[in-house]
Short mmCIF file of C-alpha atoms in Angstrom, two decimals:
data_model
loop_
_atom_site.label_atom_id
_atom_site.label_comp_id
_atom_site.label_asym_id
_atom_site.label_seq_id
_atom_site.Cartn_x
_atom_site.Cartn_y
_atom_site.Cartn_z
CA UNK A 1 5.33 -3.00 19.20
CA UNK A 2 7.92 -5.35 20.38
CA UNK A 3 5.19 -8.06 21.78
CA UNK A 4 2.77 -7.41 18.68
CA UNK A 5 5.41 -8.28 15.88
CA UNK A 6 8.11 -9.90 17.27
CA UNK A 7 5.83 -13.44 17.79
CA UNK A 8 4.64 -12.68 14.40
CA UNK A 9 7.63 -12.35 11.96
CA UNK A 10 9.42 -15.23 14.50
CA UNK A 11 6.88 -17.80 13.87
CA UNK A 12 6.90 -16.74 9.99
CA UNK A 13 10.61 -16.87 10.10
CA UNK A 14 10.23 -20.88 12.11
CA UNK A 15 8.01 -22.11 9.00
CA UNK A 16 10.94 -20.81 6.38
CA UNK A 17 13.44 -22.66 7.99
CA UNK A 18 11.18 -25.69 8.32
CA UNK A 19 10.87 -25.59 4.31
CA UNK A 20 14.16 -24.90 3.81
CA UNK A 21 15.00 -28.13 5.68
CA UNK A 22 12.46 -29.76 5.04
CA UNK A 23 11.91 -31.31 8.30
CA UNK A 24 8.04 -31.28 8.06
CA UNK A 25 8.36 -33.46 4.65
CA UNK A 26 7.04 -33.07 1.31
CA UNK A 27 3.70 -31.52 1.11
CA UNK A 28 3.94 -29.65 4.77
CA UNK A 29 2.38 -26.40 3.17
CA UNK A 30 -0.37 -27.85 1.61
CA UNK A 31 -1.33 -30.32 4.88
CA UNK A 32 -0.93 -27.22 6.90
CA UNK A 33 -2.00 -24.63 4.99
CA UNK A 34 -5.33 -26.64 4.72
CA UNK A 35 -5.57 -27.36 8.20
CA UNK A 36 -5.42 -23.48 8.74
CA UNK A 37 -8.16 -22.92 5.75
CA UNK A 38 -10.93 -25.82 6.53
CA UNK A 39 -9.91 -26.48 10.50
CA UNK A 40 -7.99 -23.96 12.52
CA UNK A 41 -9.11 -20.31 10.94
CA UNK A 42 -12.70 -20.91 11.03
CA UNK A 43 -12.83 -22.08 14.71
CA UNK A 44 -10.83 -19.45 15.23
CA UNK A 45 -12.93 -16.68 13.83
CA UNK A 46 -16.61 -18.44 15.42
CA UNK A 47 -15.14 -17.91 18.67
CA UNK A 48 -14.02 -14.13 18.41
CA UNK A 49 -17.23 -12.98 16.58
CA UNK A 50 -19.69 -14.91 19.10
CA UNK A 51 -17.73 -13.36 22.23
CA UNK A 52 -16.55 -10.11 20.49
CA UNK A 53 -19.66 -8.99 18.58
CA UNK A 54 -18.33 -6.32 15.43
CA UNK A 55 -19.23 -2.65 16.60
CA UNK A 56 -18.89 0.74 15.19
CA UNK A 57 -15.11 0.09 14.43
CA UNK A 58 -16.04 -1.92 11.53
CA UNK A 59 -18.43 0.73 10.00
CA UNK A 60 -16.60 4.07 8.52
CA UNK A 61 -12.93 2.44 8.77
CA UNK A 62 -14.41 -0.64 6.06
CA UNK A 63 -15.53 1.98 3.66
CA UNK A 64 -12.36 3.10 3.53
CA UNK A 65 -10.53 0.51 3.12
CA UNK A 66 -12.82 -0.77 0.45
CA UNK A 67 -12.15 2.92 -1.03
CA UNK A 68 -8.42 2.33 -1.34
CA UNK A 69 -8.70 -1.09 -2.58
CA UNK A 70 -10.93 -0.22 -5.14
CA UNK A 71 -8.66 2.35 -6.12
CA UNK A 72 -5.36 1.15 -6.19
CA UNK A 73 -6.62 -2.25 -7.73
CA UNK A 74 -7.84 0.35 -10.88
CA UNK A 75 -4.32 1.90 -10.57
CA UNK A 76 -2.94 -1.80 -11.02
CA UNK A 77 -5.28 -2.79 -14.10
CA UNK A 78 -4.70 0.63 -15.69
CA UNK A 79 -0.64 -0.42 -15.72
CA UNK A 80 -1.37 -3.60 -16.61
CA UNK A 81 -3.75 -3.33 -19.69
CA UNK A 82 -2.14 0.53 -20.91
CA UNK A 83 1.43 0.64 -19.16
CA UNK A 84 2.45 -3.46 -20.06
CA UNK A 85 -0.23 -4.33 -22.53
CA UNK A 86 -1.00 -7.64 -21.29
CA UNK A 87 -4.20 -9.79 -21.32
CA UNK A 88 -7.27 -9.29 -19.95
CA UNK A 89 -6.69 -12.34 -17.42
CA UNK A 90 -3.06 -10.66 -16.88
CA UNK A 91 -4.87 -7.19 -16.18
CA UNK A 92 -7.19 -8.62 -13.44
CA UNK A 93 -3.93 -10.50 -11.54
CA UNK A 94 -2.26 -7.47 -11.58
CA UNK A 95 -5.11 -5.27 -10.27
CA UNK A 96 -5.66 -8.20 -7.59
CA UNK A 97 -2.08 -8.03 -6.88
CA UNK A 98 -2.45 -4.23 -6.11
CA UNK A 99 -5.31 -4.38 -3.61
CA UNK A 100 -6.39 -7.86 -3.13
CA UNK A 101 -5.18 -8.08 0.54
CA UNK A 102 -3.64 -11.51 2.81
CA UNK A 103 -6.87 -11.17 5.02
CA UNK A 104 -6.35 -15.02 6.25
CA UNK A 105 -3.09 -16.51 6.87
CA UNK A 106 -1.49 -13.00 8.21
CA UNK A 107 -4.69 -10.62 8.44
CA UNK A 108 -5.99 -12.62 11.42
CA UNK A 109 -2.99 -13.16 12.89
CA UNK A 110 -1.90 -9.47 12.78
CA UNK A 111 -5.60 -8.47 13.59
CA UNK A 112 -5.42 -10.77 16.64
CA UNK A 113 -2.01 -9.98 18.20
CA UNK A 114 -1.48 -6.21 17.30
CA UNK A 115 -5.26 -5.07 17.44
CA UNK A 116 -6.58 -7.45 19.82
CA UNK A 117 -9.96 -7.84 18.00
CA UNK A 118 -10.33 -9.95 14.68
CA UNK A 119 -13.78 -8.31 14.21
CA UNK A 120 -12.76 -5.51 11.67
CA UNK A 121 -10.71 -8.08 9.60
CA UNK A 122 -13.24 -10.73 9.82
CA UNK A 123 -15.78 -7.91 7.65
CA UNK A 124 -13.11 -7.63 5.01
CA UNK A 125 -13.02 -10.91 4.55
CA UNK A 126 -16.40 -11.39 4.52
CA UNK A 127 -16.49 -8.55 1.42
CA UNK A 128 -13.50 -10.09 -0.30
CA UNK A 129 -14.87 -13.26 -0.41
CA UNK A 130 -18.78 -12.14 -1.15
CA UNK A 131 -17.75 -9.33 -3.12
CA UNK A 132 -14.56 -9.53 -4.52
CA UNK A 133 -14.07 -13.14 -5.59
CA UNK A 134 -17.02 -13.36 -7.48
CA UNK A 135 -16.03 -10.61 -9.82
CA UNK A 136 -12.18 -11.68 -10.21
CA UNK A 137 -13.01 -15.22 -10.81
CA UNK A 138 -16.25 -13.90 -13.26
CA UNK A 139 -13.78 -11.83 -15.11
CA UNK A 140 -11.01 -14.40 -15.55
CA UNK A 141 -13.59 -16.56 -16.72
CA UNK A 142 -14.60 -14.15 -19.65
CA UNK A 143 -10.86 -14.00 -20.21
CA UNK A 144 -10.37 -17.55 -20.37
CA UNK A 145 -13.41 -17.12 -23.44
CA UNK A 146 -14.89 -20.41 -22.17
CA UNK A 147 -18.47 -20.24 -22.83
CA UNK A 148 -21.11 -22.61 -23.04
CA UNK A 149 -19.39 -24.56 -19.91
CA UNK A 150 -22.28 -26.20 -17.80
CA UNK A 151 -23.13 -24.56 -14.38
CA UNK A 152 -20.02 -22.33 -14.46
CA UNK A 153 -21.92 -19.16 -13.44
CA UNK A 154 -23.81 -21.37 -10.73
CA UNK A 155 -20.27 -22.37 -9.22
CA UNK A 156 -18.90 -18.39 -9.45
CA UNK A 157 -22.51 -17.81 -7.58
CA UNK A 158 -21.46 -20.19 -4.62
CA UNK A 159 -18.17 -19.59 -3.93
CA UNK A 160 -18.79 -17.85 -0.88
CA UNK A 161 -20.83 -20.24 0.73
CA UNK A 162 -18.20 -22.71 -0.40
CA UNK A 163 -15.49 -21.29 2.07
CA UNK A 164 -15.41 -22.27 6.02
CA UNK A 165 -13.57 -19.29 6.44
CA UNK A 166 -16.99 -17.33 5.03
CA UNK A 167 -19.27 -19.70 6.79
CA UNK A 168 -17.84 -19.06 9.91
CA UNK A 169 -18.04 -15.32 9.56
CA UNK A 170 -21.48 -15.19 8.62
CA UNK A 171 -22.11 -17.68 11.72
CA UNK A 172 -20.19 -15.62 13.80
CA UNK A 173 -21.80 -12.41 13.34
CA UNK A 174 -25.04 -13.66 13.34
CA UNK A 175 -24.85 -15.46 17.01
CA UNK A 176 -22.58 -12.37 17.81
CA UNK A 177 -25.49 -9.79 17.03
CA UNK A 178 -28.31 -11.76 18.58
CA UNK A 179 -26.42 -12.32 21.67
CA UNK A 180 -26.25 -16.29 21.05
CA UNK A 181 -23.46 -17.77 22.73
CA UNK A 182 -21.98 -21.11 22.22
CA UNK A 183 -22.70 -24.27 24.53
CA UNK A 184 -19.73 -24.15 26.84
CA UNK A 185 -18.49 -27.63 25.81
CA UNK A 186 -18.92 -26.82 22.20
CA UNK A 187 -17.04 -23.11 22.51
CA UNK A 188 -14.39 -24.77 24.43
CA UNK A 189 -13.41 -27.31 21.37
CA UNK A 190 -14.05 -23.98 19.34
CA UNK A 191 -11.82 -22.34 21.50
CA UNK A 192 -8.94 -24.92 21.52
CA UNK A 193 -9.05 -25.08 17.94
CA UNK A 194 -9.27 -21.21 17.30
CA UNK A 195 -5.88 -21.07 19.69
CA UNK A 196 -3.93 -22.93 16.37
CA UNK A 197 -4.58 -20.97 13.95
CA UNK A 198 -2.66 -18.06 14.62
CA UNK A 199 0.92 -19.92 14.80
CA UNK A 200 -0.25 -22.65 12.33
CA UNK A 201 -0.95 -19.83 9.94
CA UNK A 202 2.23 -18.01 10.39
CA UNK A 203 4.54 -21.43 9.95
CA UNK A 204 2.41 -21.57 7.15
CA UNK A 205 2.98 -18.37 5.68
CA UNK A 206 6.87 -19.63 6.21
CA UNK A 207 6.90 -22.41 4.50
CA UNK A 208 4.87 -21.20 1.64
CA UNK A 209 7.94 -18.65 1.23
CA UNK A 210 10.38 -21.29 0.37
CA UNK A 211 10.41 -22.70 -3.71
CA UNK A 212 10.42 -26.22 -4.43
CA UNK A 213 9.66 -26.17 -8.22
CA UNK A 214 12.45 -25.14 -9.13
CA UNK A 215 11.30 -21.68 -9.86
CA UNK A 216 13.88 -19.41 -8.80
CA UNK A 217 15.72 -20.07 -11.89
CA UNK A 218 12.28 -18.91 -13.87
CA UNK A 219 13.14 -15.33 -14.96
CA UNK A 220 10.20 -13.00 -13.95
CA UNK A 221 9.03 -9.33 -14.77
CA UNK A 222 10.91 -7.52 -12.41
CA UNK A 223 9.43 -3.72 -13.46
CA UNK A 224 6.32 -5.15 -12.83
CA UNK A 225 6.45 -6.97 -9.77
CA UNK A 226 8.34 -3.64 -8.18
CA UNK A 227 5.29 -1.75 -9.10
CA UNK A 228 2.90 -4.27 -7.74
CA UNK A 229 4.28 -3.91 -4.43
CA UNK A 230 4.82 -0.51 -4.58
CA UNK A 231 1.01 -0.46 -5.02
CA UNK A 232 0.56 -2.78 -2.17
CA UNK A 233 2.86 -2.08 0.48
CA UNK A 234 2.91 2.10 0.36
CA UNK A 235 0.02 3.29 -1.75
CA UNK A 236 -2.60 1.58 -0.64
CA UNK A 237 -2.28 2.21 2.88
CA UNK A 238 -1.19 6.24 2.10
CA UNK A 239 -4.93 5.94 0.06
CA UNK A 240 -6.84 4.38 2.96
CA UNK A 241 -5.03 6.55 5.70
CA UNK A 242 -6.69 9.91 3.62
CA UNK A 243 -9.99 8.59 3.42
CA UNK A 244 -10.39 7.24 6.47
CA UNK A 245 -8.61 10.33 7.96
CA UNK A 246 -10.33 13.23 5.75
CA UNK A 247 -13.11 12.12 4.66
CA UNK A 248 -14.51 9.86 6.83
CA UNK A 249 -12.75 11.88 9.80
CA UNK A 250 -12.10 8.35 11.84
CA UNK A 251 -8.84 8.47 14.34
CA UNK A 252 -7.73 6.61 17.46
CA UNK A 253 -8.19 3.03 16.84
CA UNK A 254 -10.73 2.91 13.59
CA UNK A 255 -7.94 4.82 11.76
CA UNK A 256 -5.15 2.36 12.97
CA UNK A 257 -7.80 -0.83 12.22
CA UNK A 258 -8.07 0.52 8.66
CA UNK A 259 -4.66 1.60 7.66
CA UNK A 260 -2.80 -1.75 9.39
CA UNK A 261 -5.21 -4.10 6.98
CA UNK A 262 -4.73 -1.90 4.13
CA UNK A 263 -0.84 -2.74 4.57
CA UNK A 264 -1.66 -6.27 4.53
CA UNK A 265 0.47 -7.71 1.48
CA UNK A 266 -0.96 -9.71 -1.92
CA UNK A 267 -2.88 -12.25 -0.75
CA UNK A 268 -1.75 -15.90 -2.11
CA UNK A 269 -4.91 -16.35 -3.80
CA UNK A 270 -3.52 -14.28 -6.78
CA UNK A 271 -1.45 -17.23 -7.40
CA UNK A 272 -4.11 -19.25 -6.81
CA UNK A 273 -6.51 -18.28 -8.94
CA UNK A 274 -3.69 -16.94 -11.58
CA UNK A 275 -2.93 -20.48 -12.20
CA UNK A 276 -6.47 -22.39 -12.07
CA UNK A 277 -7.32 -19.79 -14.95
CA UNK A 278 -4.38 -20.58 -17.33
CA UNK A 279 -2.52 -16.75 -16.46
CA UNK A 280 1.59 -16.95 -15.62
CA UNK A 281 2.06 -17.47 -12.55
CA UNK A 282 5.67 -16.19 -12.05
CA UNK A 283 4.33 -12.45 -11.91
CA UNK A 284 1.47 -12.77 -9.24
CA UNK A 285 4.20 -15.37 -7.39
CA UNK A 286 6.64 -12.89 -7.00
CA UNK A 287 3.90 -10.08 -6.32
CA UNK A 288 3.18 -12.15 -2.79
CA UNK A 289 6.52 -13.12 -1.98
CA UNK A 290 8.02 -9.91 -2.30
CA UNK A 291 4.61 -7.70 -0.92
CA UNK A 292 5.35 -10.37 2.39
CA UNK A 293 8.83 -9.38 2.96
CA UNK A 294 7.58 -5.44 2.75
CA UNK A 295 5.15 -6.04 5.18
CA UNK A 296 7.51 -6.89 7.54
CA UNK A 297 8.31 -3.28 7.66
CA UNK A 298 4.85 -0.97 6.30
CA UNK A 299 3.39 -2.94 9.44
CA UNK A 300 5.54 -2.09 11.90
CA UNK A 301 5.78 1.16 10.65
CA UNK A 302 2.00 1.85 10.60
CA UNK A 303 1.64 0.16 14.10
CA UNK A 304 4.64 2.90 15.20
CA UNK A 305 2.81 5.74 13.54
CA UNK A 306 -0.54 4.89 14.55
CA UNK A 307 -0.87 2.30 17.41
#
């Protein structure tokens, strides 16, 4: 446990103090964080997928997870709309924030160092970003009540195929199930490159911790944001940990693959997308921040229970 984490939350821990003192400049996080996105992250998965083809482990343990996210991303809408009475747009952050899980900048780190195998978290990114996405951004859209705009549904259509991060997976599972593998001088660039993406992520993930706006003086919704990660961080791996367990009957390491992603925290694309689609950003902000800092301890305790 030890080896798995400790690397993990230390390299996290390196990028916070890097923002705090701002030794990497102005604008580190964003350089970085896009480096990760368009450079590091898809190298990085290309290389496990052609070498580690996805097997069985990715089969019964996905359905469950997809099961829990489904459900505690209702459980987050329902309190949003019914408990909070906010806005549609509002609702579908807050159901996001529930079960829309950091698959990238910590999922494939964790995946990598703890599990060994990025193969099970490379499938749920592939359905968050085929799947998932489409509808979030479709539905913020109808919130937003901007119709009539030219090629919108066309550009909700293609956002998959937009994403390296989804190119490379679909790359790498193809080559990885017809037993393709990469020229040696090409997988050795792909190689190199895949080797930064796991501490260029992390620092990432640190420096995107630290506020520069200004915004810890912005009061939030406190109630709300406790719930959210009480969603996150506990229920959502308790859900997936039942499924996976009694109805799907998985143990061993399919029922540790599922339950460690499930307590993944909010991914930062809630923020993302919260603000490119006109909804406060302060609650889905402090959703990720705070769901972060949990996972520092539902991971470790799920790798000590299960691993």
């Amino acid at each position: 446990m030890l080896a798995a984490f400790v690397p993990i939350w230390a390299l996290t821990v390196v990028g916070y103090v890097a923002g705090r003192t701002g030794v990497l400049g102005f604008g580190a996080v964003d350089v970085l964080g896009r480096f990760v996105f368009y450079v590091a992250m898809p190298a990085a998965l290309l290389d496990t997928l052609t070498r580690r083809p996805i097997t069985g482990l990715a089969g019964e343990g996905v359905a469950a997870f997809v099961g829990a996210t489904l459900i505690v991303g209702a459980v987050g809408f329902g309190v949003a709309r019914w408990g909070f009475r906010r806005s549609l747009g509002e609702q579908t952050i807050a159901a996001m924030a529930a079960g829309y899980v950091n698959a990238g900048n910590l999922g494939i780190p964790v995946a990598v160092q703890v599990l060994g195998d990025a193969s099970f978290i490379a499938v749920v990114l592939l359905i968050q970003t085929t799947i998932l996405t489409p509808v979030i951004l479709g539905t913020l859209d109808l919130a937003r009540q901007e119709h009539g705009t030219k090629g919108r549904w066309r550009r909700l259509a293609t956002v998959p195929l937009r994403s390296p991060v989804m190119l490379a997976c679909l790359a790498g599972v193809g080559l990885g199930a017809a037993g393709v593998a990469l020229p040696p001088l090409v997988a050795g660039v792909v190689a190199l490159l895949g080797d930064a993406a796991v501490p260029s992520a992390l620092v990432a993930l640190g420096l995107s911790l630290v506020r520069t706006d200004g915004a810890d003086q912005v009061p939030g919704r406190p109630v709300e944001v406790a719930l959210s990660v009480l969603l996150k961080s506990c229920v959502q791996p308790v859900v997936c940990l039942l499924l996976a367990r009694f109805v799907f009957g998985l143990h061993g390491a399919a029922l540790f693959a599922a339950v460690l992603c499930s307590a993944l925290p909010t991914a930062q694309n809630t923020f993302v997308f919260a603000r490119a689609y006109g909804v406060d950003g302060r609650f889905p902000r402090d959703a990720v921040v705070a769901s972060t800092a949990a996972s520092m301890v539902t991971l470790t305790v799920t790798a000590a229970l299960l691993g």
